[in-house]
């Protein structure tokens, strides 16, 4: 895969540092928790109960690569944004190089169904289009400067160890998924006229990419694309659902491995100069997050969802949305309010949990944020084509069944544990119809489940445009949602940390609930599974490879965040 050097960013680094302190965090960030550094073991030794196998010190900040008794890797990063990025790149330089290069190429190819080997001209054209959108997100200010500086640190750390990692590759890893989805969901390209020229002059490309006119505007279509590269399952349980009322957050990140991710995934412990410490399951090169728990008991995960509440420029990508919230929010209410301040452009689902109940959202420990673009504003039905809006206003009048409030605020709607599905939308169409409103079937007041489809009716309306309806096959999402709900019903009232782990691990071929046939025993974990104890600040993660059978299950990595912050 090509390496890219973005001169504008590299030249701006001195200006960034001139305007910031050593942590390079935004002036708007008010949270600041002083943390003592993890004791320096002086080479191999104990670091928070782990065995240190390497360490890197930059500007007085030391990061560690460690492992547990099972050989599972852990990154312990400390200090300013730049220094934490440098530590990551320097401690796992080969992994950083592979994830930001070869791995990204494989994920992009798997998503759009176009390979660089078979169609280099088309592949590189589309990659340039994605990078253009990523650059726009930086230039517009959608990505906070401290995250850009951390990406630069990753580049410098890996290069210091002799690995040619490019800034654009790191940016693509952390922002590119949203850029791809913004193109795929809207059908818009920065240079669609250039694509038309390629299609006109190069025969055979129509098998992989097409353009079509919709409402007088040219749009791009990817016949072989797979939008569910990022499938996910999540839940938050608490109160009467658990043995002692404690909240647990389960997270199954169903991610493409590209034959690489499973070999370099690790647990990450971040101890930043500004904001809150946190633990995550990650891989070298990722500045953004997919699964995380911070020192205040706040946890998050993100799930893909296909919606027309997406604009043609991605804004702040989902991985960076999570990173910004986890590092700088102390509870559920702060998390949602911070999300509303971010410039987001793509539809996603976020599961959020905390060790304290929300003051604003029905006094619950967990919620699902069903969201879309923060700007321009939308109400759901207003994104329908005119003819479809008219059709859904007739007969059963689905649009008239909507409550006037609440409306999306900055593109965000919340379904907390106590939220109830509107009775008017019960049995709203069937899966065989173009109109279908998936019901919320977890009716307990202390459980919320999410997979990869909207449930709030206003948000469901954004899946009804012809373009979205064609690509939004939610049958797999519904199966996982219903299966997880059924297992939850059998355990309700008796869920402890281990049971919660078993529930989120239900797709494991060695699951205590039996083999669903989803994955192969002994094969790679597609992404990772994680369970979080929000009260005791403990996260367990499963990544790498599944065990070959029930008797030889793969071990989970474990982090007690208290070991690093007390």
Coordinates of C-alpha atoms in Angstrom, one line a residue:
X1 CA 0.0 0.0 0.0
X2 CA 1.3 3.5 -0.8
X3 CA 2.7 5.6 2.0
X4 CA 1.6 9.2 2.1
X5 CA 3.3 12.4 3.5
X6 CA 1.0 15.1 4.3
X7 CA 3.2 18.2 4.2
X8 CA 0.6 20.6 5.4
X9 CA 0.2 18.8 8.7
X10 CA 3.9 18.2 9.2
X11 CA 4.8 21.8 8.5
X12 CA 2.1 22.9 11.0
X13 CA 3.5 20.9 13.9
X14 CA 5.8 23.7 15.2
X15 CA 2.8 26.0 15.2
X16 CA 0.7 23.5 17.1
X17 CA 3.4 23.1 19.8
X18 CA 3.9 26.9 19.9
X19 CA 0.3 27.4 20.9
X20 CA 0.0 24.6 23.4
X21 CA 1.6 23.2 26.5
X22 CA 3.5 20.0 26.4
X23 CA 0.3 17.9 26.6
X24 CA -1.1 19.7 23.5
X25 CA -4.6 19.3 24.8
X26 CA -7.3 21.7 23.7
X27 CA -7.8 24.8 26.0
X28 CA -11.5 23.8 26.1
X29 CA -10.6 20.6 28.1
X30 CA -11.3 21.4 31.7
X31 CA -10.8 18.0 33.3
X32 CA -7.4 17.4 34.7
X33 CA -6.6 14.5 37.1
X34 CA -3.1 14.5 38.4
X35 CA -1.7 10.9 38.3
X36 CA 1.5 9.6 39.7
X37 CA 3.7 7.9 37.2
X38 CA 3.8 4.1 37.1
X39 CA 6.9 3.1 39.0
X40 CA 9.9 2.5 36.8
X41 CA 11.0 -1.1 37.2
X42 CA 14.4 -0.4 35.6
X43 CA 14.0 -2.9 32.7
X44 CA 12.3 -6.2 33.2
X45 CA 10.2 -6.2 36.3
X46 CA 6.7 -5.5 37.7
X47 CA 4.5 -2.8 36.2
X48 CA 1.0 -2.8 37.8
X49 CA 1.2 -6.6 38.3
X50 CA 2.5 -7.2 34.8
X51 CA 6.0 -8.1 33.6
X52 CA 7.7 -5.3 31.7
X53 CA 9.5 -6.5 28.6
X54 CA 10.4 -3.1 27.1
X55 CA 10.2 0.6 27.9
X56 CA 10.6 3.9 26.1
X57 CA 11.1 7.3 27.8
X58 CA 10.6 10.6 26.0
X59 CA 10.7 14.0 27.7
X60 CA 10.5 12.3 31.1
X61 CA 7.4 10.2 30.3
X62 CA 7.9 6.5 30.2
X63 CA 5.8 4.0 28.4
X64 CA 6.0 0.2 28.8
X65 CA 5.3 -2.9 26.8
X66 CA 4.3 -5.6 29.3
X67 CA 2.8 -9.1 29.3
X68 CA 0.8 -11.2 31.7
X69 CA 1.4 -14.8 32.7
X70 CA -0.3 -16.0 29.5
X71 CA 1.9 -13.9 27.3
X72 CA -0.9 -11.4 26.4
X73 CA 0.5 -8.0 25.5
X74 CA -0.2 -4.7 27.3
X75 CA 0.8 -1.1 26.4
X76 CA 1.1 1.3 29.3
X77 CA 1.3 4.8 28.0
X78 CA 1.9 7.9 30.0
X79 CA 2.2 11.7 29.7
X80 CA 1.4 14.2 26.9
X81 CA -0.5 13.3 23.8
X82 CA 2.6 13.3 21.7
X83 CA 4.6 11.3 24.2
X84 CA 1.9 8.6 24.5
X85 CA 1.7 8.3 20.7
X86 CA 5.5 8.1 20.5
X87 CA 5.6 5.4 23.1
X88 CA 3.0 3.3 21.2
X89 CA 4.9 3.6 17.9
X90 CA 8.3 2.9 19.5
X91 CA 7.1 0.0 21.7
X92 CA 5.3 -1.8 18.9
X93 CA 6.8 -0.5 15.7
X94 CA 6.3 -3.5 13.5
X95 CA 2.7 -3.9 14.6
X96 CA 2.2 -0.2 14.0
X97 CA 3.7 -0.5 10.5
X98 CA 1.5 -3.5 9.6
X99 CA -1.7 -2.1 11.0
X100 CA -1.3 1.3 9.4
X101 CA -0.2 -0.2 6.1
X102 CA -1.0 -3.7 5.0
X103 CA -3.9 -4.1 7.4
X104 CA -5.6 -0.9 6.3
X105 CA -5.3 -2.0 2.6
X106 CA -7.0 -5.3 3.4
X107 CA -9.9 -3.7 5.3
X108 CA -10.5 -1.2 2.6
X109 CA -10.5 -3.9 0.0
X110 CA -12.9 -6.0 2.1
X111 CA -15.2 -3.1 2.5
X112 CA -15.5 -1.8 -1.1
X113 CA -14.8 -5.1 -2.8
X114 CA -12.0 -3.6 -4.9
X115 CA -8.4 -4.8 -4.6
X116 CA -5.3 -2.8 -5.3
X117 CA -3.8 -5.9 -7.1
X118 CA -6.6 -6.3 -9.5
X119 CA -7.6 -2.7 -10.0
X120 CA -4.7 -0.4 -9.0
X121 CA -6.0 2.6 -10.9
X122 CA -9.5 2.5 -9.4
X123 CA -8.3 1.5 -5.9
X124 CA -5.8 4.3 -5.6
X125 CA -8.3 6.8 -7.0
X126 CA -10.8 5.8 -4.3
X127 CA -8.1 5.8 -1.6
X128 CA -7.2 9.4 -2.5
X129 CA -10.9 10.3 -2.2
X130 CA -11.0 8.8 1.3
X131 CA -7.8 10.6 2.3
X132 CA -9.2 13.9 0.9
X133 CA -12.2 13.6 3.3
X134 CA -9.8 12.7 6.2
X135 CA -7.7 15.8 5.5
X136 CA -10.9 17.9 5.4
X137 CA -11.8 16.6 8.8
X138 CA -8.4 17.9 10.1
X139 CA -8.5 21.2 8.2
X140 CA -12.1 21.9 9.4
X141 CA -11.1 21.5 13.0
X142 CA -13.4 18.5 13.5
X143 CA -10.5 16.5 14.9
X144 CA -9.1 18.1 18.1
X145 CA -5.5 19.1 17.8
X146 CA -4.3 16.9 20.7
X147 CA -5.4 13.8 18.7
X148 CA -3.6 14.9 15.6
X149 CA -0.4 15.5 17.7
X150 CA -0.8 12.0 19.2
X151 CA -0.9 10.6 15.6
X152 CA 2.3 12.4 14.8
X153 CA 3.8 10.9 17.9
X154 CA 2.9 7.4 16.7
X155 CA 4.6 8.2 13.4
X156 CA 7.8 9.5 15.0
X157 CA 8.0 6.6 17.5
X158 CA 7.8 4.0 14.8
X159 CA 10.2 5.8 12.6
X160 CA 12.7 6.1 15.5
X161 CA 12.7 2.3 15.4
X162 CA 13.3 2.1 11.7
X163 CA 9.8 1.6 10.4
X164 CA 8.5 3.9 7.7
X165 CA 5.1 4.7 9.0
X166 CA 3.4 7.7 7.3
X167 CA 1.1 10.2 8.9
X168 CA -1.6 9.7 6.3
X169 CA -1.7 6.0 7.1
X170 CA -2.2 6.7 10.8
X171 CA -4.9 9.2 9.9
X172 CA -6.6 6.8 7.6
X173 CA -6.7 4.1 10.3
X174 CA -8.3 6.4 12.8
X175 CA -10.6 8.5 10.5
X176 CA -10.9 6.5 7.3
X177 CA -13.8 4.3 8.3
X178 CA -16.1 7.3 8.6
X179 CA -14.8 8.7 5.3
X180 CA -15.6 5.3 3.7
X181 CA -19.1 5.2 5.2
X182 CA -19.8 8.8 4.3
X183 CA -19.1 7.9 0.6
X184 CA -21.0 4.6 0.8
X185 CA -24.1 6.0 2.6
X186 CA -24.4 9.2 0.6
X187 CA -23.1 8.0 -2.8
X188 CA -21.0 11.2 -3.0
X189 CA -17.4 11.5 -4.0
X190 CA -15.2 14.7 -3.9
X191 CA -14.3 14.1 -7.6
X192 CA -17.2 12.0 -9.0
X193 CA -16.6 13.6 -12.5
X194 CA -13.1 12.1 -12.4
X195 CA -14.6 8.7 -11.6
X196 CA -16.9 9.1 -14.6
X197 CA -13.9 9.6 -16.8
X198 CA -12.2 6.5 -15.4
X199 CA -15.3 4.4 -16.1
X200 CA -15.6 5.8 -19.6
X201 CA -11.9 5.2 -20.5
X202 CA -11.3 1.9 -18.6
X203 CA -13.6 -1.0 -19.6
X204 CA -14.6 -3.6 -17.0
X205 CA -14.7 -1.3 -14.0
X206 CA -18.5 -1.2 -13.9
X207 CA -18.4 -4.6 -12.3
X208 CA -16.9 -3.0 -9.2
X209 CA -18.2 0.5 -9.2
X210 CA -21.1 2.3 -10.9
X211 CA -22.5 5.8 -11.1
X212 CA -26.2 6.6 -11.3
X213 CA -28.4 9.7 -11.4
X214 CA -30.6 10.3 -8.4
X215 CA -32.6 13.5 -8.1
X216 CA -30.5 15.1 -10.9
X217 CA -27.3 14.3 -9.0
X218 CA -24.6 11.7 -9.8
X219 CA -24.0 9.1 -7.1
X220 CA -21.6 6.2 -6.8
X221 CA -22.6 2.6 -6.1
X222 CA -20.3 -0.2 -4.9
X223 CA -22.0 -3.5 -6.0
X224 CA -19.6 -5.7 -4.1
X225 CA -19.2 -3.7 -0.9
X226 CA -19.7 -5.1 2.6
X227 CA -20.8 -2.4 4.9
X228 CA -20.9 -4.7 7.9
X229 CA -17.1 -4.9 8.3
X230 CA -17.7 -3.4 11.7
X231 CA -20.5 -5.6 13.2
X232 CA -21.0 -5.4 17.0
X233 CA -23.0 -6.6 20.0
X234 CA -23.3 -4.7 23.3
X235 CA -25.3 -4.7 26.5
X236 CA -25.5 -2.9 29.8
X237 CA -27.0 -4.8 32.8
X238 CA -27.5 -3.6 36.4
X239 CA -29.9 -3.5 39.4
X240 CA -32.2 -6.5 39.5
X241 CA -30.6 -8.1 36.5
X242 CA -27.3 -8.6 38.4
X243 CA -26.6 -10.4 41.6
X244 CA -25.6 -7.3 43.6
X245 CA -27.0 -4.5 41.4
X246 CA -23.6 -3.6 40.0
X247 CA -23.6 -2.5 36.3
X248 CA -21.6 -4.5 33.7
X249 CA -21.0 -3.5 30.2
X250 CA -20.5 -6.2 27.6
X251 CA -18.9 -5.5 24.3
X252 CA -18.3 -7.7 21.2
X253 CA -16.4 -5.8 18.6
X254 CA -16.8 -7.9 15.4
X255 CA -13.9 -6.4 13.4
X256 CA -12.2 -7.6 10.2
X257 CA -8.8 -9.0 11.2
X258 CA -7.1 -8.7 7.7
X259 CA -5.0 -11.6 8.9
X260 CA -3.1 -9.1 11.1
X261 CA -5.2 -7.6 13.8
X262 CA -5.4 -10.8 15.9
X263 CA -1.6 -11.0 16.0
X264 CA -1.0 -7.4 17.3
X265 CA -4.1 -6.6 19.4
X266 CA -3.4 -5.8 23.0
X267 CA -4.7 -4.2 26.2
X268 CA -4.0 -0.5 26.5
X269 CA -3.6 1.5 29.7
X270 CA -3.5 5.3 29.2
X271 CA -2.3 7.6 31.9
X272 CA -2.6 11.0 30.2
X273 CA -1.4 14.4 31.5
X274 CA -4.9 15.8 30.9
X275 CA -8.2 14.1 31.4
X276 CA -8.9 10.7 32.9
X277 CA -6.9 7.5 32.8
X278 CA -8.5 4.7 30.9
X279 CA -8.1 1.1 29.8
X280 CA -9.0 -0.2 26.3
X281 CA -8.6 -3.1 24.0
X282 CA -6.6 -1.8 21.0
X283 CA -3.9 -2.3 18.5
X284 CA -0.8 -0.3 17.7
X285 CA -1.5 2.7 15.5
X286 CA -5.0 3.3 16.9
X287 CA -5.3 6.7 18.6
X288 CA -9.1 6.3 18.5
X289 CA -11.0 3.7 20.6
X290 CA -13.4 1.0 20.0
X291 CA -13.9 -0.3 23.6
X292 CA -12.8 1.6 26.7
X293 CA -13.4 2.2 30.4
X294 CA -12.1 5.2 32.3
X295 CA -11.1 5.9 35.9
X296 CA -14.5 7.5 36.6
X297 CA -16.3 4.2 35.7
X298 CA -17.5 5.5 32.3
X299 CA -17.3 3.0 29.5
X300 CA -18.2 3.1 25.8
X301 CA -18.4 1.0 22.6
X302 CA -19.4 1.9 19.0
X303 CA -21.5 -0.1 16.6
X304 CA -22.0 0.4 12.8
X305 CA -25.5 1.3 11.6
X306 CA -26.6 2.3 8.1
X307 CA -28.6 5.5 8.0
X308 CA -29.3 8.4 5.7
X309 CA -28.5 10.8 8.6
X310 CA -25.0 10.9 7.2
X311 CA -23.5 13.7 5.3
X312 CA -20.8 13.6 2.6
X313 CA -18.0 14.9 4.9
X314 CA -17.4 12.7 7.9
X315 CA -16.4 15.2 10.6
X316 CA -15.0 13.6 13.7
X317 CA -14.7 9.8 13.1
X318 CA -16.4 7.4 15.5
X319 CA -13.1 6.1 17.0
X320 CA -12.0 9.6 17.8
X321 CA -15.5 10.5 19.1
X322 CA -15.0 7.8 21.7
X323 CA -11.5 8.7 22.6
X324 CA -12.4 12.3 23.2
X325 CA -15.4 11.4 25.3
X326 CA -13.7 8.7 27.4
X327 CA -10.6 10.9 28.2
X328 CA -12.7 13.9 29.1
X329 CA -16.1 12.9 30.5
X330 CA -16.8 11.6 34.0
X331 CA -20.3 10.3 33.7
X332 CA -23.2 9.4 31.3
X333 CA -24.6 12.9 31.2
X334 CA -21.2 14.5 30.5
X335 CA -20.6 11.9 27.8
X336 CA -23.8 12.7 25.9
X337 CA -23.4 16.5 26.2
X338 CA -19.8 16.2 24.9
X339 CA -21.0 14.1 22.0
X340 CA -23.4 16.9 21.1
X341 CA -20.5 19.4 20.9
X342 CA -18.6 17.3 18.4
X343 CA -18.7 17.8 14.7
X344 CA -19.9 14.4 13.5
X345 CA -21.0 13.4 10.1
X346 CA -21.8 9.7 10.0
X347 CA -24.5 7.5 11.6
X348 CA -23.3 5.2 14.5
X349 CA -24.7 3.6 17.6
X350 CA -22.8 4.1 20.9
X351 CA -23.4 2.0 24.0
X352 CA -22.4 3.9 27.2
X353 CA -22.4 2.8 30.8
X354 CA -21.3 4.3 34.1
X355 CA -20.9 3.2 37.8
X356 CA -23.3 6.0 38.8
X357 CA -26.9 6.5 37.5
X358 CA -27.7 9.3 35.1
X359 CA -29.3 12.4 36.5
X360 CA -30.9 13.3 33.1
X361 CA -31.8 10.0 31.5
X362 CA -34.3 8.1 33.7
X363 CA -31.9 7.3 36.6
X364 CA -30.2 4.4 34.7
X365 CA -26.7 3.1 34.5
X366 CA -26.6 2.5 30.8
X367 CA -27.9 3.9 27.5
X368 CA -27.6 3.5 23.8
X369 CA -27.0 6.7 21.8
X370 CA -28.5 6.3 18.4
X371 CA -26.9 9.1 16.4
X372 CA -26.3 10.7 13.0
X373 CA -24.7 13.9 11.7
X374 CA -24.5 16.7 14.2
X375 CA -25.2 19.2 11.5
X376 CA -27.5 19.9 9.6
X377 CA -30.3 19.1 11.9
X378 CA -32.8 16.3 11.0
X379 CA -35.9 14.8 12.5
X380 CA -35.9 11.5 10.8
X381 CA -38.8 11.6 8.3
X382 CA -37.4 14.8 6.7
X383 CA -34.6 12.7 5.2
X384 CA -37.1 10.6 3.2
X385 CA -37.6 11.3 -0.5
X386 CA -40.7 13.3 -1.1
X387 CA -42.7 10.5 -2.6
X388 CA -41.8 8.2 0.3
X389 CA -42.7 10.8 2.9
X390 CA -46.1 11.2 1.2
X391 CA -46.6 7.4 1.1
X392 CA -45.8 7.0 4.8
X393 CA -48.3 9.8 5.6
X394 CA -51.1 7.8 4.2
X395 CA -52.9 4.7 5.4
X396 CA -51.4 3.8 8.8
X397 CA -49.7 7.2 8.7
X398 CA -46.4 6.1 10.3
X399 CA -45.2 9.7 10.4
X400 CA -48.3 10.9 12.2
X401 CA -47.6 8.2 14.9
X402 CA -44.4 9.9 16.0
X403 CA -44.4 11.8 19.2
X404 CA -43.6 15.4 18.6
X405 CA -40.8 15.2 21.1
X406 CA -38.1 14.3 21.7
X407 CA -36.2 15.2 18.5
X408 CA -32.6 14.5 17.8
X409 CA -30.4 17.1 19.4
X410 CA -27.2 17.6 17.4
X411 CA -28.1 14.3 15.8
X412 CA -28.3 12.4 19.1
X413 CA -31.2 10.4 20.5
X414 CA -30.9 8.3 23.6
X415 CA -32.4 4.9 24.5
X416 CA -31.6 4.2 28.1
X417 CA -32.4 1.1 30.2
X418 CA -35.8 2.5 31.2
X419 CA -36.8 3.6 27.7
X420 CA -39.9 1.9 26.3
X421 CA -40.7 1.2 22.7
X422 CA -43.7 3.4 21.5
X423 CA -46.8 1.2 21.5
X424 CA -48.0 2.9 18.3
X425 CA -45.1 1.3 16.4
X426 CA -45.6 -2.2 17.7
X427 CA -45.9 -4.6 14.8
X428 CA -44.8 -1.8 12.5
X429 CA -44.5 -3.6 9.2
X430 CA -42.5 -6.9 8.7
X431 CA -39.0 -7.7 7.7
X432 CA -40.2 -8.6 4.2
X433 CA -41.7 -5.1 3.7
X434 CA -39.8 -2.0 2.8
X435 CA -41.2 -0.6 6.1
X436 CA -40.1 -2.2 9.3
X437 CA -39.7 -0.8 12.8
X438 CA -37.6 -3.2 14.9
X439 CA -39.1 -3.5 18.4
X440 CA -37.1 -3.2 21.6
X441 CA -37.6 -6.7 23.0
X442 CA -35.6 -6.2 26.2
X443 CA -38.4 -4.8 28.4
X444 CA -36.6 -5.2 31.7
X445 CA -36.0 -1.7 33.3
X446 CA -32.3 -2.5 33.9
X447 CA -31.1 -4.0 30.6
X448 CA -30.3 -2.4 27.3
X449 CA -29.0 -4.3 24.2
X450 CA -27.6 -3.0 20.9
X451 CA -26.4 -4.6 17.7
X452 CA -26.4 -2.9 14.3
X453 CA -29.8 -1.5 13.8
X454 CA -31.7 1.5 15.1
X455 CA -34.7 1.0 17.4
X456 CA -35.9 4.5 18.1
X457 CA -38.6 5.1 15.4
X458 CA -37.4 8.5 14.5
X459 CA -34.0 7.1 13.7
X460 CA -35.5 4.1 11.9
X461 CA -37.0 6.5 9.4
X462 CA -33.5 7.4 8.3
X463 CA -33.1 3.8 6.9
X464 CA -36.1 4.0 4.6
X465 CA -34.5 5.9 1.6
X466 CA -34.2 3.8 -1.5
X467 CA -30.4 3.9 -1.3
X468 CA -30.2 2.9 2.4
X469 CA -32.9 0.3 2.1
X470 CA -30.9 -1.5 -0.6
X471 CA -27.8 -1.8 1.5
X472 CA -29.3 -2.1 5.0
X473 CA -29.9 -5.8 5.4
X474 CA -30.4 -6.1 9.1
X475 CA -31.3 -9.8 9.3
X476 CA -27.9 -10.7 10.9
X477 CA -28.2 -7.8 13.3
X478 CA -31.7 -8.9 14.4
X479 CA -30.6 -12.5 14.9
X480 CA -27.7 -11.5 17.1
X481 CA -29.9 -9.0 19.0
X482 CA -32.7 -11.6 19.6
X483 CA -30.2 -14.4 20.5
X484 CA -28.4 -12.2 23.0
X485 CA -31.8 -11.2 24.5
X486 CA -32.9 -14.8 24.8
X487 CA -29.7 -15.8 26.7
X488 CA -30.1 -12.7 28.9
X489 CA -33.5 -13.9 29.9
X490 CA -32.1 -17.1 31.1
X491 CA -29.5 -15.4 33.3
X492 CA -31.6 -12.4 34.5
X493 CA -31.3 -11.8 38.2
X494 CA -28.2 -14.0 38.5
X495 CA -25.6 -12.1 36.4
X496 CA -22.2 -11.5 38.0
X497 CA -19.0 -10.5 36.3
X498 CA -18.2 -14.0 35.0
X499 CA -21.8 -14.5 33.7
X500 CA -21.7 -11.2 32.0
X501 CA -18.5 -12.2 30.3
X502 CA -20.1 -15.5 29.1
X503 CA -23.1 -13.6 27.7
X504 CA -21.0 -11.2 25.6
X505 CA -18.9 -14.1 24.5
X506 CA -21.9 -16.0 23.0
X507 CA -20.5 -16.1 19.5
X508 CA -17.3 -17.8 20.7
X509 CA -17.3 -21.3 19.2
X510 CA -16.4 -22.5 22.8
X511 CA -19.2 -20.6 24.4
X512 CA -20.8 -22.1 27.5
X513 CA -24.1 -21.6 25.5
X514 CA -22.9 -23.8 22.7
X515 CA -21.4 -23.2 19.2
X516 CA -23.5 -20.9 17.1
X517 CA -21.4 -21.7 14.0
X518 CA -20.5 -18.0 13.7
X519 CA -16.7 -18.5 14.1
X520 CA -14.3 -21.4 14.0
X521 CA -12.7 -23.1 17.1
X522 CA -9.0 -22.4 17.0
X523 CA -9.5 -19.6 14.5
X524 CA -8.8 -15.9 15.0
X525 CA -11.0 -13.7 17.1
X526 CA -12.6 -11.2 14.7
X527 CA -11.9 -8.1 16.7
X528 CA -12.3 -8.7 20.4
X529 CA -14.7 -9.4 23.1
X530 CA -14.7 -7.4 26.4
X531 CA -16.5 -7.2 29.7
X532 CA -16.3 -4.2 32.0
X533 CA -17.0 -3.9 35.7
X534 CA -17.7 -0.2 35.9
X535 CA -17.8 -0.1 39.7
X536 CA -14.4 -1.8 40.3
X537 CA -12.8 -0.5 37.2
X538 CA -11.9 -3.9 35.8
X539 CA -11.8 -4.8 32.1
X540 CA -11.3 -8.3 30.6
X541 CA -10.6 -8.7 26.9
X542 CA -10.4 -11.7 24.6
X543 CA -8.4 -11.2 21.4
X544 CA -6.0 -13.2 19.3
X545 CA -7.3 -16.8 18.7
X546 CA -10.1 -18.9 20.1
X547 CA -9.1 -22.0 21.9
X548 CA -9.4 -25.3 19.9
X549 CA -12.1 -26.7 22.2
X550 CA -14.1 -26.3 25.4
X551 CA -11.2 -27.9 27.4
X552 CA -8.6 -25.5 26.0
X553 CA -10.3 -22.1 25.9
X554 CA -8.2 -19.1 25.2
X555 CA -7.3 -17.0 28.2
X556 CA -8.7 -13.5 28.7
X557 CA -6.5 -10.5 29.4
X558 CA -7.4 -8.6 32.5
X559 CA -6.7 -5.0 33.8
X560 CA -7.6 -3.6 37.1
X561 CA -7.3 0.1 36.4
X562 CA -6.9 0.8 40.2
X563 CA -3.4 -0.8 40.0
X564 CA -2.3 2.1 37.8
X565 CA -4.0 5.1 39.3
X566 CA -3.7 4.6 43.1

